[in-house]
PDB file of C-alpha atoms in Angstrom:
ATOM      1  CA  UNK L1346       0.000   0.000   0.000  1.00 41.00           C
ATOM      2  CA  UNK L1347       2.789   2.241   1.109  1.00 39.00           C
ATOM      3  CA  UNK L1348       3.864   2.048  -3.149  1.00 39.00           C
ATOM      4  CA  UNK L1349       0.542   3.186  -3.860  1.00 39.00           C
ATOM      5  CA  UNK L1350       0.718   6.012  -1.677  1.00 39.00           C
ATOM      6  CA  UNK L1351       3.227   8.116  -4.495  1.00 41.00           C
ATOM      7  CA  UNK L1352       0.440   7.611  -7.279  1.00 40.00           C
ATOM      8  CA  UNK L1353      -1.824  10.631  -6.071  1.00 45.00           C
ATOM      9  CA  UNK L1354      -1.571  13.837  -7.528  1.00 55.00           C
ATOM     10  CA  UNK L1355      -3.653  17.290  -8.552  1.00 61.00           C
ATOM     11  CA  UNK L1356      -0.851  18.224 -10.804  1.00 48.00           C
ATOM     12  CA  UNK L1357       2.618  17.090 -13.119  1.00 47.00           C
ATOM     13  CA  UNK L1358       4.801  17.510 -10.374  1.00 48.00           C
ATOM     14  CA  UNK L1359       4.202  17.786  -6.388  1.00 49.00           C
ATOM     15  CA  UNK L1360       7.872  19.091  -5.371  1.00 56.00           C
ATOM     16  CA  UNK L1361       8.738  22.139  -6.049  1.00 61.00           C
ATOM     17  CA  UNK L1362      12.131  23.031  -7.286  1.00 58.00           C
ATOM     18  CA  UNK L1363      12.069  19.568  -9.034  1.00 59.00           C
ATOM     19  CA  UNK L1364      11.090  18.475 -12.505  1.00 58.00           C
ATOM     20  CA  UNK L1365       9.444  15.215 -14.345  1.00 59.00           C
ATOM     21  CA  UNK L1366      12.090  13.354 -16.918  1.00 56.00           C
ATOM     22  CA  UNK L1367       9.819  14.084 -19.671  1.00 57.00           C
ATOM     23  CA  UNK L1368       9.724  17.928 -18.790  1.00 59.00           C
ATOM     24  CA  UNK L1369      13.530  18.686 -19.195  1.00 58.00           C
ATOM     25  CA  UNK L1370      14.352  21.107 -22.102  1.00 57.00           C
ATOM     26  CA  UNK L1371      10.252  21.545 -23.102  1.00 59.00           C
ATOM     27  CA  UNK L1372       9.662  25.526 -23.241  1.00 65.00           C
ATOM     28  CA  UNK L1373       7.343  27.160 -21.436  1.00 74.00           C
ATOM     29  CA  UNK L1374       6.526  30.690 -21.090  1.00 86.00           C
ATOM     30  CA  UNK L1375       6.715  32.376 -17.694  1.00 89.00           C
ATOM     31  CA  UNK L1376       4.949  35.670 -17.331  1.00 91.00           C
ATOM     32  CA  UNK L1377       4.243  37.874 -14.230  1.00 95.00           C
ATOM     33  CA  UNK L1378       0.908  37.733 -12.925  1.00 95.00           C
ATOM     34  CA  UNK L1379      -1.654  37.680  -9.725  1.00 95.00           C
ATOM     35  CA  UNK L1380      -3.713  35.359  -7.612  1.00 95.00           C
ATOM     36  CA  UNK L1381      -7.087  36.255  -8.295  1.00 95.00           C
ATOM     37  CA  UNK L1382      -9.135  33.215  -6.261  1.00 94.00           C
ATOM     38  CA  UNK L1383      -7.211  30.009  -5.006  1.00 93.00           C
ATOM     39  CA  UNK L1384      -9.016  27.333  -3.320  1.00 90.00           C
ATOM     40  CA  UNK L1385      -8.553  23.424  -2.271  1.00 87.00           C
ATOM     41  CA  UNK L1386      -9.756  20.889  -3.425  1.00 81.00           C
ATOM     42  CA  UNK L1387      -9.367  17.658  -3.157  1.00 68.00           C
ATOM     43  CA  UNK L1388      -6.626  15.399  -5.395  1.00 59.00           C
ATOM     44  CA  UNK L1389      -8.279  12.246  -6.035  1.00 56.00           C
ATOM     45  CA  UNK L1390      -6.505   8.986  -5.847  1.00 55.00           C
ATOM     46  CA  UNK L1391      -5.582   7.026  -8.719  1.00 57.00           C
ATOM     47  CA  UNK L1392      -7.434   4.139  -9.944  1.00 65.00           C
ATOM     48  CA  UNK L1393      -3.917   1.957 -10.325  1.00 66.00           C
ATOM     49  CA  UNK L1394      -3.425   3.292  -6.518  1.00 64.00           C
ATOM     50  CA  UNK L1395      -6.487   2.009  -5.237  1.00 65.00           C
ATOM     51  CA  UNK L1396      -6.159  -1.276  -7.110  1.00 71.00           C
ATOM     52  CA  UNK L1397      -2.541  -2.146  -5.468  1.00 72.00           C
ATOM     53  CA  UNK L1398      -3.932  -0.932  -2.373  1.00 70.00           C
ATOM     54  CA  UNK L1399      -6.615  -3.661  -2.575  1.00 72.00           C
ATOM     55  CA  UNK L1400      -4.298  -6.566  -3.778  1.00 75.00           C
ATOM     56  CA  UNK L1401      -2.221  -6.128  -1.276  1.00 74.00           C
ATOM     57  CA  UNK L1402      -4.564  -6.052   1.607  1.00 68.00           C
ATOM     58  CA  UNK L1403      -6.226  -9.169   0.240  1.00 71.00           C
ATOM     59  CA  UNK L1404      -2.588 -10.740  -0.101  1.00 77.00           C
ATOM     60  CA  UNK L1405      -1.783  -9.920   3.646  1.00 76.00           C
ATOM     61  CA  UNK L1406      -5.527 -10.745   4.495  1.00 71.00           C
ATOM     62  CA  UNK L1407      -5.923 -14.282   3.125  1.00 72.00           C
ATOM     63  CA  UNK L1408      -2.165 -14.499   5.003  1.00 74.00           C
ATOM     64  CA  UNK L1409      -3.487 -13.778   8.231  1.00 75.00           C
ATOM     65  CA  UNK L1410      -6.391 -15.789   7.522  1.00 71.00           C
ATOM     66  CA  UNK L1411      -4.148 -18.881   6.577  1.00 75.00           C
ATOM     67  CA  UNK L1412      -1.963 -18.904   9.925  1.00 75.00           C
ATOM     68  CA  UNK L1413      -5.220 -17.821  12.059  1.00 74.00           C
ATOM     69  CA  UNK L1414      -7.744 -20.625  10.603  1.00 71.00           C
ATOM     70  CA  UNK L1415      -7.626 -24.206  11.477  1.00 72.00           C
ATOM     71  CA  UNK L1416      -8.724 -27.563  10.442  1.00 72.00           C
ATOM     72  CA  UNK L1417     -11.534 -26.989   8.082  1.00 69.00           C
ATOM     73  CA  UNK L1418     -12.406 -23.380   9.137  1.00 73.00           C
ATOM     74  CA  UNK L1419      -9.006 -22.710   7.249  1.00 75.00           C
ATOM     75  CA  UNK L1420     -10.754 -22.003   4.083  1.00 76.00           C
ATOM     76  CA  UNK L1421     -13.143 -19.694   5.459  1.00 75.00           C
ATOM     77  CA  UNK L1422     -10.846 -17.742   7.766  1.00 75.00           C
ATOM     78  CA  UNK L1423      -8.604 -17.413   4.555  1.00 75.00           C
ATOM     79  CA  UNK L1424     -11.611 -16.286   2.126  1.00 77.00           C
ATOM     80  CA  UNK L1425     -12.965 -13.962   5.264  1.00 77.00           C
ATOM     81  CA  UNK L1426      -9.442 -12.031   6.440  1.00 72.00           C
ATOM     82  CA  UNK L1427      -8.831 -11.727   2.615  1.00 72.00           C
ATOM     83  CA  UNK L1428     -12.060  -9.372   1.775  1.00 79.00           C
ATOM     84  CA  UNK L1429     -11.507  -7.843   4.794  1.00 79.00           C
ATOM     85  CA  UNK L1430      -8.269  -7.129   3.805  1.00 74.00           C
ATOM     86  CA  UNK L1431      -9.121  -5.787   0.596  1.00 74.00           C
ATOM     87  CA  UNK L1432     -11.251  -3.821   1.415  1.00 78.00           C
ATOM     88  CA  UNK L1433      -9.090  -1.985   4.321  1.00 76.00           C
ATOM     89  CA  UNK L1434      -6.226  -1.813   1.978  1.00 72.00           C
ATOM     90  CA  UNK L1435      -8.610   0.165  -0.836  1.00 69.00           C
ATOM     91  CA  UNK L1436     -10.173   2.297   2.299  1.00 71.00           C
ATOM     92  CA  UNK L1437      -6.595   3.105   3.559  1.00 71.00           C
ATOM     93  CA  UNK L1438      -5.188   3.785  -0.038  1.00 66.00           C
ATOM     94  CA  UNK L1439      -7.924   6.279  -0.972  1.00 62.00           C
ATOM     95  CA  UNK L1440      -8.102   7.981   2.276  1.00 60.00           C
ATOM     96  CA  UNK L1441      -4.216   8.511   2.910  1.00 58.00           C
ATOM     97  CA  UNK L1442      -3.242   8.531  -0.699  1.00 53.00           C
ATOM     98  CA  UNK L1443      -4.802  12.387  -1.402  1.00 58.00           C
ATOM     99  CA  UNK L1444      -2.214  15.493  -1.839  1.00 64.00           C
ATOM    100  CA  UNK L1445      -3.664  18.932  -0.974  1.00 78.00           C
ATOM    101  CA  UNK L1446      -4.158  20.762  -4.194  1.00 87.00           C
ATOM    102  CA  UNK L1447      -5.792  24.261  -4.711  1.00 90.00           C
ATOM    103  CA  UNK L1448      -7.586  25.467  -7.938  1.00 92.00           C
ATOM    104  CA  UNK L1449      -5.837  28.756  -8.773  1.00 93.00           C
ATOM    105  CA  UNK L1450      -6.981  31.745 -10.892  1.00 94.00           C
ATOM    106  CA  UNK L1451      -4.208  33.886 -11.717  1.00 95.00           C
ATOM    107  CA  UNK L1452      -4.385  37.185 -14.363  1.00 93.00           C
ATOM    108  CA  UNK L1453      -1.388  38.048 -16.192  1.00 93.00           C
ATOM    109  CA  UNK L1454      -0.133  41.999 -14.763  1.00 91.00           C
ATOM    110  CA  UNK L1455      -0.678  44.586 -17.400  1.00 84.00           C
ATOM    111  CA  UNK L1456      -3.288  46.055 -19.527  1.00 76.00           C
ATOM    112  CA  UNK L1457      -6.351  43.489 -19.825  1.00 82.00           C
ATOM    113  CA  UNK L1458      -4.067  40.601 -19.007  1.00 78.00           C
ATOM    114  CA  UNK L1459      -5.346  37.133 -19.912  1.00 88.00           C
ATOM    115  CA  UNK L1460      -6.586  34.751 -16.945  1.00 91.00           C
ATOM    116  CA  UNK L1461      -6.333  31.445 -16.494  1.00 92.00           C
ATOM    117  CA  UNK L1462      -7.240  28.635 -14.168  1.00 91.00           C
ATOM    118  CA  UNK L1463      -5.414  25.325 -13.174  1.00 90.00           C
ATOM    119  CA  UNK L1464      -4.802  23.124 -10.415  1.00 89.00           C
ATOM    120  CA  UNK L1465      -1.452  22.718  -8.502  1.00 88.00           C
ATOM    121  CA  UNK L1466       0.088  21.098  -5.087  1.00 87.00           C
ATOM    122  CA  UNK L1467       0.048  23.091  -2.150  1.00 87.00           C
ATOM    123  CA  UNK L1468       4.200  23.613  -2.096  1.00 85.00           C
ATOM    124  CA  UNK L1469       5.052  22.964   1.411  1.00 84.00           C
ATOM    125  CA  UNK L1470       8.180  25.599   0.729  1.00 87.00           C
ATOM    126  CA  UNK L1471       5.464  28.439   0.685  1.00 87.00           C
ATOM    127  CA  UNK L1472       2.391  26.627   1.477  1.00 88.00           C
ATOM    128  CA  UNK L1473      -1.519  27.692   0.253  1.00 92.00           C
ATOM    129  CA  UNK L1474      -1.583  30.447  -1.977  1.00 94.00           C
ATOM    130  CA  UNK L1475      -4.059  33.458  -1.354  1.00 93.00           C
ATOM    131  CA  UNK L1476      -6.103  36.153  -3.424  1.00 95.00           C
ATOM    132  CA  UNK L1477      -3.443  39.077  -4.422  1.00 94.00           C
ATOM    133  CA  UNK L1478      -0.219  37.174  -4.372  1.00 95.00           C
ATOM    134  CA  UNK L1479       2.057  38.420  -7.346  1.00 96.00           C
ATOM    135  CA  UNK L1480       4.487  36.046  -8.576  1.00 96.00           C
ATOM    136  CA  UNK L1481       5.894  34.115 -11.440  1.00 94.00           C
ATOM    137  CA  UNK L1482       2.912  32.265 -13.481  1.00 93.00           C
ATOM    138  CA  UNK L1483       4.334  29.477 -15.498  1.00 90.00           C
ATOM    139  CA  UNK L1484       2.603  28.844 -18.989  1.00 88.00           C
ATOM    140  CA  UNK L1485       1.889  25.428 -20.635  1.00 82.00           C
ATOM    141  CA  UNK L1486       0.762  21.958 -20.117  1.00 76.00           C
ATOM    142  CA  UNK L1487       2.305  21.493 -16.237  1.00 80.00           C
ATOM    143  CA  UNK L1488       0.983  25.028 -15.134  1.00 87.00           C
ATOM    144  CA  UNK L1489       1.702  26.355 -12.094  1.00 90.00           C
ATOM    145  CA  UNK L1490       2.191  29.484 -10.030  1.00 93.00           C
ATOM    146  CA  UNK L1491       5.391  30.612  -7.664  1.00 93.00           C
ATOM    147  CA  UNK L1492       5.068  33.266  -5.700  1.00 94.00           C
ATOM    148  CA  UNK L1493       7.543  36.355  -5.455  1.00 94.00           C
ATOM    149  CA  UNK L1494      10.536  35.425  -3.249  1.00 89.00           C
ATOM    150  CA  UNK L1495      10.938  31.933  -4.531  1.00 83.00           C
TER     151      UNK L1495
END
């Protein structure tokens, strides 16, 4: 489960100051601009994440099961602890799998500036962005916004 924990995101990347393998030496246009509305929401886990999440549990499940069961209650305690397992190893996965995201509006500073809208982590280096923060808004398909000062 712990494998499936790294396969939840609201975004293409959620560390800042890093970047994906298939991001290196793709342009993108940075402009200056300002945080018009930013909100959370939530990032949902992926489906591949829940699935592991419930193999596994049914794996160590029907394990349990197998050393707890005897004699011909082996087969049920097996069947039992396995669905039991699976199903607290989906639960677990989807409830502790989720990164905080926020759905940003930014405008680009000048003269009628375009807007535009996108989801991103919640950076822990300068944490949940607010109406009227000025910063760096980076253009193109992994948008996100970086506040002055970082």
């Amino acid at each position: 489960m712990v494998a499936a924990m790294g396969l939840s995101s609201c975004a293409w990347n959620s560390s800042y100051n890093s970047v994906p393998a298939n991001q290196v030496g793709v342009p993108q246009q940075v402009l200056p601009a300002t945080v018009i509305s930013a909100y959370e929401v939530k990032g949902e886990t992926s489906s591949t994440a829940k699935n592991i999440g419930t193999v596994v549990g049914a794996a160590v499940g029907a394990g349990a099961g197998q050393m707890l069961g005897g004699g011909s209650g082996r087969v049920a305690s097996t069947v039992g602890f396995g669905v039991v397992g699976a199903l607290a190893g989906r639960a677990l996965t989807d409830s502790m799998g989720n990164t905080r995201c926020q759905r940003v509006t930014v405008t680009v500073d000048g003269q009628n500036g375009p807007t535009y809208s996108f989801v991103q982590p919640v950076y822990e280096q300068f944490g949940p962005l607010s109406p009227g923060m000025h910063g760096m808004y980076h253009h193109g398909s992994n948008a996100h916004f970086v506040p002055d000062g970082f």
